[in-house]
Coordinates of C-alpha atoms in Angstrom, one line a residue:
M1 CA 3.6 35.9 -9.2
H2 CA 3.8 32.2 -8.4
M3 CA 1.4 30.5 -6.1
K4 CA 2.9 30.0 -2.6
I5 CA 2.4 27.5 0.2
T6 CA 1.0 29.1 3.3
K7 CA 0.4 26.3 5.8
L8 CA 0.7 22.6 6.4
E9 CA -2.1 21.1 8.5
T10 CA -2.3 17.6 9.8
F11 CA -5.0 15.9 11.7
L12 CA -5.5 12.4 13.1
V13 CA -8.5 10.6 11.7
Q14 CA -10.0 7.4 13.0
P15 CA -9.5 4.5 12.8
R16 CA -5.7 5.0 12.5
W17 CA -4.9 7.6 9.8
L18 CA -3.2 10.9 9.4
F19 CA -4.5 13.4 6.8
L20 CA -2.6 16.4 5.5
K21 CA -3.8 19.7 4.0
V22 CA -1.3 21.9 2.2
H23 CA -2.8 25.4 1.9
T24 CA -1.8 28.0 -0.7
D25 CA -2.3 31.8 -1.1
E26 CA -4.6 31.1 -4.1
G27 CA -7.1 29.1 -2.0
I28 CA -6.2 25.8 -3.6
V29 CA -5.7 23.1 -0.9
G30 CA -3.8 19.9 -1.6
L31 CA -4.6 16.6 0.2
G32 CA -2.1 13.9 1.2
E33 CA -1.8 11.0 3.6
P34 CA 1.7 11.0 5.2
L35 CA 1.1 8.0 7.5
L36 CA 3.1 5.2 8.8
E37 CA 0.8 2.8 10.7
G38 CA 1.2 3.1 14.4
R39 CA 3.4 6.2 14.1
A40 CA 0.8 8.8 13.2
E41 CA 2.0 11.4 15.7
T42 CA 5.6 10.9 14.8
C43 CA 4.7 11.5 11.1
A44 CA 2.8 14.6 12.1
M45 CA 5.9 16.0 13.8
A46 CA 8.0 15.2 10.8
I47 CA 5.5 17.2 8.7
K48 CA 5.8 20.1 11.1
E49 CA 9.6 20.0 10.7
L50 CA 9.1 20.5 7.0
E51 CA 7.2 23.8 7.4
S52 CA 10.4 25.9 7.2
E53 CA 11.3 24.3 3.9
L54 CA 8.0 24.6 2.2
I55 CA 6.1 27.6 3.5
G56 CA 6.5 30.5 1.0
Q57 CA 7.6 28.1 -1.8
D58 CA 5.9 27.4 -5.2
P59 CA 3.9 24.1 -4.7
T60 CA 4.1 23.3 -8.4
K61 CA 7.9 22.5 -8.2
I62 CA 7.1 19.0 -7.0
I63 CA 10.3 17.1 -8.0
H64 CA 12.5 20.0 -6.9
H65 CA 10.9 19.9 -3.4
W66 CA 11.1 16.1 -3.3
Q67 CA 14.8 16.2 -4.0
A68 CA 15.5 19.0 -1.5
I69 CA 13.6 17.3 1.3
Y70 CA 15.1 13.9 0.6
R71 CA 18.7 14.9 0.0
H72 CA 19.1 17.8 2.4
A73 CA 18.3 15.5 5.3
F74 CA 21.8 14.0 4.9
Y75 CA 20.5 10.8 6.6
R76 CA 18.3 9.9 3.8
G77 CA 15.1 7.9 3.7
G78 CA 13.7 5.7 6.5
E79 CA 10.1 4.9 7.0
I80 CA 9.2 8.0 9.0
L81 CA 10.8 10.7 6.8
T82 CA 9.8 9.0 3.6
S83 CA 6.2 8.6 4.7
A84 CA 6.1 12.3 5.6
L85 CA 7.6 13.2 2.2
S86 CA 5.1 10.9 0.5
G87 CA 2.1 12.7 1.9
V88 CA 3.6 16.1 1.0
E89 CA 4.2 14.9 -2.5
Q90 CA 0.7 13.7 -2.9
A91 CA -0.7 17.0 -1.8
L92 CA 1.6 19.0 -4.2
W93 CA 0.3 16.9 -7.1
D94 CA -3.2 17.5 -5.9
I95 CA -2.6 21.3 -6.0
K96 CA -1.0 21.2 -9.4
G97 CA -3.8 19.1 -10.9
K98 CA -6.4 21.4 -9.5
A99 CA -4.5 24.5 -10.7
L100 CA -4.4 23.1 -14.2
G101 CA -7.9 21.5 -14.1
V102 CA -6.7 17.9 -14.9
P103 CA -6.3 14.6 -13.0
V104 CA -2.8 13.9 -11.9
Y105 CA -2.4 11.0 -14.3
E106 CA -2.8 13.4 -17.2
L107 CA 0.4 15.1 -16.1
L108 CA 2.1 11.6 -16.1
G109 CA 1.3 10.9 -19.8
G110 CA -2.4 10.2 -19.7
P111 CA -4.4 7.2 -18.8
T112 CA -3.4 3.6 -19.8
R113 CA -6.8 2.1 -18.8
D114 CA -10.4 3.0 -18.4
K115 CA -11.0 1.2 -15.1
I116 CA -8.9 0.0 -12.2
R117 CA -9.2 -3.5 -10.7
V118 CA -9.3 -3.7 -6.9
Y119 CA -9.3 -6.5 -4.4
S120 CA -10.9 -6.9 -1.1
H121 CA -9.6 -8.5 2.1
C122 CA -11.1 -11.7 3.3
G123 CA -9.8 -13.5 6.4
L124 CA -9.5 -17.2 6.8
G125 CA -12.2 -18.4 9.1
D126 CA -11.9 -20.6 12.2
D127 CA -12.5 -23.7 10.0
P128 CA -12.8 -24.5 6.3
E129 CA -16.6 -24.0 6.3
Q130 CA -16.3 -20.4 7.7
S131 CA -13.5 -19.7 5.2
A132 CA -15.7 -20.7 2.3
A133 CA -18.5 -18.6 3.7
N134 CA -16.2 -15.6 4.0
V135 CA -15.1 -15.7 0.3
R136 CA -18.7 -16.2 -0.9
A137 CA -19.7 -13.0 0.9
K138 CA -17.0 -11.1 -0.9
L139 CA -18.0 -12.5 -4.3
A140 CA -21.6 -11.5 -3.6
Q141 CA -20.3 -7.9 -3.4
G142 CA -18.9 -8.2 -7.0
Y143 CA -15.2 -8.7 -6.3
T144 CA -13.3 -11.0 -8.6
A145 CA -10.1 -10.9 -6.5
I146 CA -9.6 -11.2 -2.8
K147 CA -6.7 -11.5 -0.4
T148 CA -6.5 -13.6 2.7
G149 CA -3.8 -14.3 5.3
V150 CA -2.2 -17.2 7.2
S151 CA -4.3 -18.4 10.0
G152 CA -3.3 -21.7 11.7
G153 CA -4.7 -21.0 15.1
R154 CA -1.5 -19.4 16.5
P155 CA 1.5 -17.4 15.3
P156 CA 3.7 -19.5 12.9
R157 CA 6.9 -21.0 14.5
L158 CA 10.4 -21.3 13.0
I159 CA 9.6 -24.8 11.8
E160 CA 5.9 -25.9 11.8
T161 CA 4.1 -29.1 12.4
P162 CA 2.1 -30.9 9.7
G163 CA -1.0 -30.0 11.6
F164 CA -0.4 -26.3 11.3
V165 CA 0.4 -26.5 7.6
E166 CA -2.7 -28.7 7.0
T167 CA -4.9 -26.3 8.8
V168 CA -3.9 -23.3 6.6
R169 CA -4.0 -25.5 3.5
D170 CA -7.5 -26.8 4.2
K171 CA -8.9 -23.3 4.9
F172 CA -7.4 -22.0 1.6
A173 CA -8.6 -25.0 -0.3
A174 CA -12.1 -24.4 0.9
M175 CA -11.9 -20.8 -0.3
R176 CA -10.7 -22.0 -3.7
E177 CA -13.5 -24.5 -4.0
A178 CA -16.1 -21.9 -3.0
A179 CA -14.7 -19.3 -5.4
G180 CA -14.0 -21.6 -8.4
P181 CA -11.1 -21.5 -10.8
D182 CA -11.8 -18.0 -12.3
I183 CA -11.5 -16.0 -9.1
D184 CA -8.1 -14.7 -7.9
I185 CA -7.2 -15.4 -4.3
A186 CA -3.9 -14.0 -3.0
I187 CA -2.5 -14.9 0.4
D188 CA -0.4 -12.6 2.5
F189 CA 2.3 -14.1 4.8
H190 CA 2.8 -10.5 6.1
G191 CA 6.6 -11.0 6.5
A192 CA 5.7 -12.8 9.7
V193 CA 6.4 -16.4 8.7
P194 CA 9.9 -17.8 9.2
P195 CA 11.6 -19.0 5.9
A196 CA 11.4 -22.8 6.6
T197 CA 7.7 -22.6 7.5
A198 CA 7.0 -20.3 4.5
M199 CA 8.3 -23.0 2.2
L200 CA 6.2 -25.7 3.8
L201 CA 3.1 -23.5 3.4
I202 CA 3.9 -22.5 -0.2
K203 CA 4.3 -26.1 -1.3
A204 CA 1.0 -27.0 0.4
L205 CA -0.8 -24.1 -1.3
E206 CA 0.6 -24.7 -4.8
P207 CA -2.2 -27.0 -6.0
Y208 CA -4.7 -24.2 -5.3
Q209 CA -2.8 -21.6 -7.3
P210 CA -2.9 -18.4 -5.2
M211 CA -2.8 -15.3 -7.3
F212 CA 0.4 -14.5 -5.5
I213 CA 2.3 -15.1 -2.2
E214 CA 2.7 -11.8 -0.5
E215 CA 5.7 -11.2 1.7
P216 CA 6.6 -14.8 2.3
V217 CA 9.4 -13.5 4.5
N218 CA 10.4 -10.0 5.6
C219 CA 12.5 -8.6 2.7
Q220 CA 15.3 -7.4 4.9
N221 CA 17.4 -10.2 3.5
V222 CA 16.6 -10.3 -0.2
D223 CA 18.7 -13.5 -0.8
I224 CA 16.3 -15.5 1.4
L225 CA 13.4 -14.1 -0.8
V226 CA 15.4 -15.2 -3.8
D227 CA 15.7 -18.8 -2.4
I228 CA 11.9 -19.0 -2.0
A229 CA 11.2 -17.5 -5.4
R230 CA 13.4 -20.1 -7.1
R231 CA 11.7 -23.0 -5.4
T232 CA 8.1 -22.3 -6.4
H233 CA 6.2 -21.5 -9.6
L234 CA 3.8 -19.2 -7.7
P235 CA 4.3 -15.4 -8.2
I236 CA 6.0 -13.8 -5.3
A237 CA 5.0 -10.3 -4.2
T238 CA 6.8 -7.9 -1.9
G239 CA 7.5 -4.2 -1.3
E240 CA 5.2 -2.6 1.3
R241 CA 8.3 -2.2 3.6
L242 CA 10.6 -0.9 0.9
F243 CA 11.2 2.8 0.3
T244 CA 12.1 4.8 -2.8
K245 CA 13.6 3.5 -6.1
W246 CA 16.8 2.5 -4.2
G247 CA 14.9 0.2 -1.9
F248 CA 13.5 -1.8 -4.9
R249 CA 16.7 -2.0 -6.9
E250 CA 18.1 -5.2 -5.3
V251 CA 14.7 -7.0 -5.4
L252 CA 14.5 -6.4 -9.2
E253 CA 18.2 -7.1 -9.9
K254 CA 18.0 -10.5 -8.1
R255 CA 14.6 -11.3 -9.5
A256 CA 13.3 -11.9 -6.0
A257 CA 9.7 -11.0 -6.8
T258 CA 7.6 -10.7 -9.9
I259 CA 5.0 -8.4 -8.3
L260 CA 6.1 -5.2 -6.5
Q261 CA 3.9 -3.6 -3.9
P262 CA 5.2 -0.1 -3.1
D263 CA 3.0 2.0 -0.8
I264 CA 2.2 5.5 -2.1
S265 CA 2.3 6.8 1.5
H266 CA 5.5 5.2 2.4
A267 CA 7.8 4.7 -0.6
G268 CA 8.0 8.3 -1.8
G269 CA 4.7 9.4 -3.3
I270 CA 3.1 9.3 -6.8
F271 CA 6.1 10.1 -9.0
E272 CA 8.5 7.9 -7.1
L273 CA 6.1 5.0 -7.6
R274 CA 6.0 5.9 -11.3
L275 CA 9.8 5.6 -11.4
I276 CA 9.6 2.2 -9.5
A277 CA 7.0 1.0 -12.0
G278 CA 9.3 1.9 -14.8
M279 CA 12.2 0.0 -13.2
A280 CA 9.8 -3.0 -12.7
E281 CA 8.6 -2.9 -16.4
A282 CA 12.2 -3.5 -17.5
Y283 CA 12.1 -6.7 -15.5
Y284 CA 8.6 -7.8 -16.6
A285 CA 7.4 -7.2 -13.1
G286 CA 3.9 -6.0 -12.2
I287 CA 2.8 -3.4 -9.8
A288 CA 0.1 -4.0 -7.1
P289 CA 0.3 -1.0 -4.8
H290 CA 0.0 -1.6 -1.1
C291 CA -2.8 0.5 0.5
P292 CA -4.4 -0.6 3.8
L293 CA -4.8 3.1 4.5
G294 CA -7.4 5.9 4.1
P295 CA -9.2 7.3 1.1
I296 CA -6.6 10.0 0.3
A297 CA -3.9 7.3 -0.1
F298 CA -6.3 5.2 -2.2
A299 CA -7.1 8.2 -4.4
A300 CA -3.4 8.9 -4.9
S301 CA -2.9 5.2 -5.8
L302 CA -5.6 5.3 -8.4
Q303 CA -3.8 8.2 -10.2
L304 CA -0.7 6.0 -10.4
D305 CA -2.7 2.9 -11.4
A306 CA -4.3 4.8 -14.3
S307 CA -0.9 6.0 -15.7
I308 CA 1.3 2.8 -15.7
P309 CA 1.3 0.0 -18.2
N310 CA 2.3 -2.8 -15.8
F311 CA -0.4 -2.3 -13.2
L312 CA -1.9 -5.5 -11.8
I313 CA -4.4 -4.8 -9.1
Q314 CA -5.0 -2.3 -6.3
E315 CA -5.4 -3.0 -2.6
Q316 CA -8.0 -1.0 -0.6
V317 CA -9.7 -0.9 2.7
N318 CA -11.7 2.3 2.4
M319 CA -12.8 4.0 -0.8
G320 CA -14.1 7.1 1.0
E321 CA -17.3 5.9 2.7
G322 CA -17.8 8.2 5.6
Y323 CA -14.8 10.4 4.6
L324 CA -15.3 11.7 1.1
K325 CA -18.2 13.7 -0.4
E326 CA -18.3 11.3 -3.3
P327 CA -16.8 7.9 -2.4
F328 CA -15.4 5.6 -5.1
V329 CA -17.8 2.9 -6.0
P330 CA -16.6 -0.5 -7.2
V331 CA -18.5 -2.2 -10.0
N332 CA -17.8 -5.9 -10.7
G333 CA -14.4 -5.5 -9.0
Y334 CA -13.4 -2.3 -10.8
V335 CA -13.3 1.4 -10.0
A336 CA -13.7 3.8 -12.9
T337 CA -10.6 5.8 -13.7
P338 CA -11.1 9.2 -11.9
T339 CA -11.8 12.3 -14.1
K340 CA -11.8 15.2 -11.6
P341 CA -8.8 17.5 -11.2
G342 CA -5.9 16.6 -8.9
L343 CA -6.5 13.5 -6.8
G344 CA -10.2 13.9 -7.7
I345 CA -11.6 13.9 -4.2
E346 CA -13.2 16.3 -1.7
L347 CA -13.3 15.6 2.0
D348 CA -16.6 15.4 3.8
E349 CA -15.5 17.8 6.6
D350 CA -18.7 17.3 8.7
A351 CA -18.3 13.5 8.7
I352 CA -14.6 13.7 9.5
A353 CA -15.1 16.2 12.3
E354 CA -16.8 13.3 14.2
K355 CA -13.8 11.0 13.6
L356 CA -10.9 13.2 14.7
G357 CA -8.3 11.8 17.0
H358 CA -7.0 8.2 17.7
D359 CA -4.2 6.4 19.5
W360 CA -3.9 3.3 17.3
K361 CA -1.1 0.9 18.1
P362 CA -0.1 -2.2 16.3
P363 CA -1.0 -5.6 17.9
H364 CA 1.6 -7.2 20.2
L365 CA 1.7 -10.9 19.6
Y366 CA 3.5 -13.5 21.8
D367 CA 4.0 -17.2 21.5
E368 CA 2.8 -19.5 24.3
D369 CA 6.3 -19.4 25.8
G370 CA 6.2 -15.6 26.1
S371 CA 8.5 -14.8 23.2
V372 CA 7.8 -12.0 20.7
C373 CA 6.1 -12.9 17.4
D374 CA 5.7 -10.8 14.3
W375 CA 2.3 -9.6 13.2

């Protein structure tokens, strides 16, 4: 008698997350995070629509279920359906690992590393002095890599002024001076900078050698990303808004980026990211998984990170503090490779009960003329 799925349960968790529990008739519960930021309730409904396909099924047939959910939809992929599928896939791996008594990465060929490097976010300040203070505070916490963003006092325009470019440059330069040459500092353009302005900023930042330029433009037009990549020696990173192996194919084929950033809760789940990492390896590209999400997505990302040879660094905003019974603890910028079965985590149900429910929406930005800006 095979184990069977009996229930799919989702719940909104502050500040902006959606958690999933997949229950089985043997009492094993798998955890996943099927979230698309700002569309939590839509993802919850997408999970509910999957109940008829999964309840009564063997949860250990992970790839079979992935293929059935993805291909039987006819209209394949998209950020909502693929995020829902990603969370389900994480939960099924959690169940299988718990049933076999091993971490998920053991089912993917075993660990490739003993510890996993993470970076912390660190915003540019209002001025260079505050920017330097911000990075010093992160270094005091033991991090050896941080990521900041573009802050020029207002949303970037189609073509920017020297003053805007100099403002961003001076703040980043202050961060570099405060951190020194042996600390990695990446900068995220968030796909919100027009191409002409992106090139102006990249040229200004080159002397300070950012670890990578993330999403210098939105990757809807890969050829524009290629143009930027060819004009700078700095590593280009992209991928948080790409889904499944098919979404990353063109980026790799055109060598538009040397660092891919698939999100384990958006791009298809743990095994799909393993396939993307294999594709990237053939192009000598590294993997730096996107994860500005909750602790379940982070735990799932660690399982991937532990199993791939071309892992670079892991994003995180919450390692489980206030959500997990045993949060992950960074030491000198690294998290130890997990050793417990499945995803290796257990929710702190009492703490989470106080954080249920949210209505988080993305920020709405406008230029001074009232026109819409990206965020």
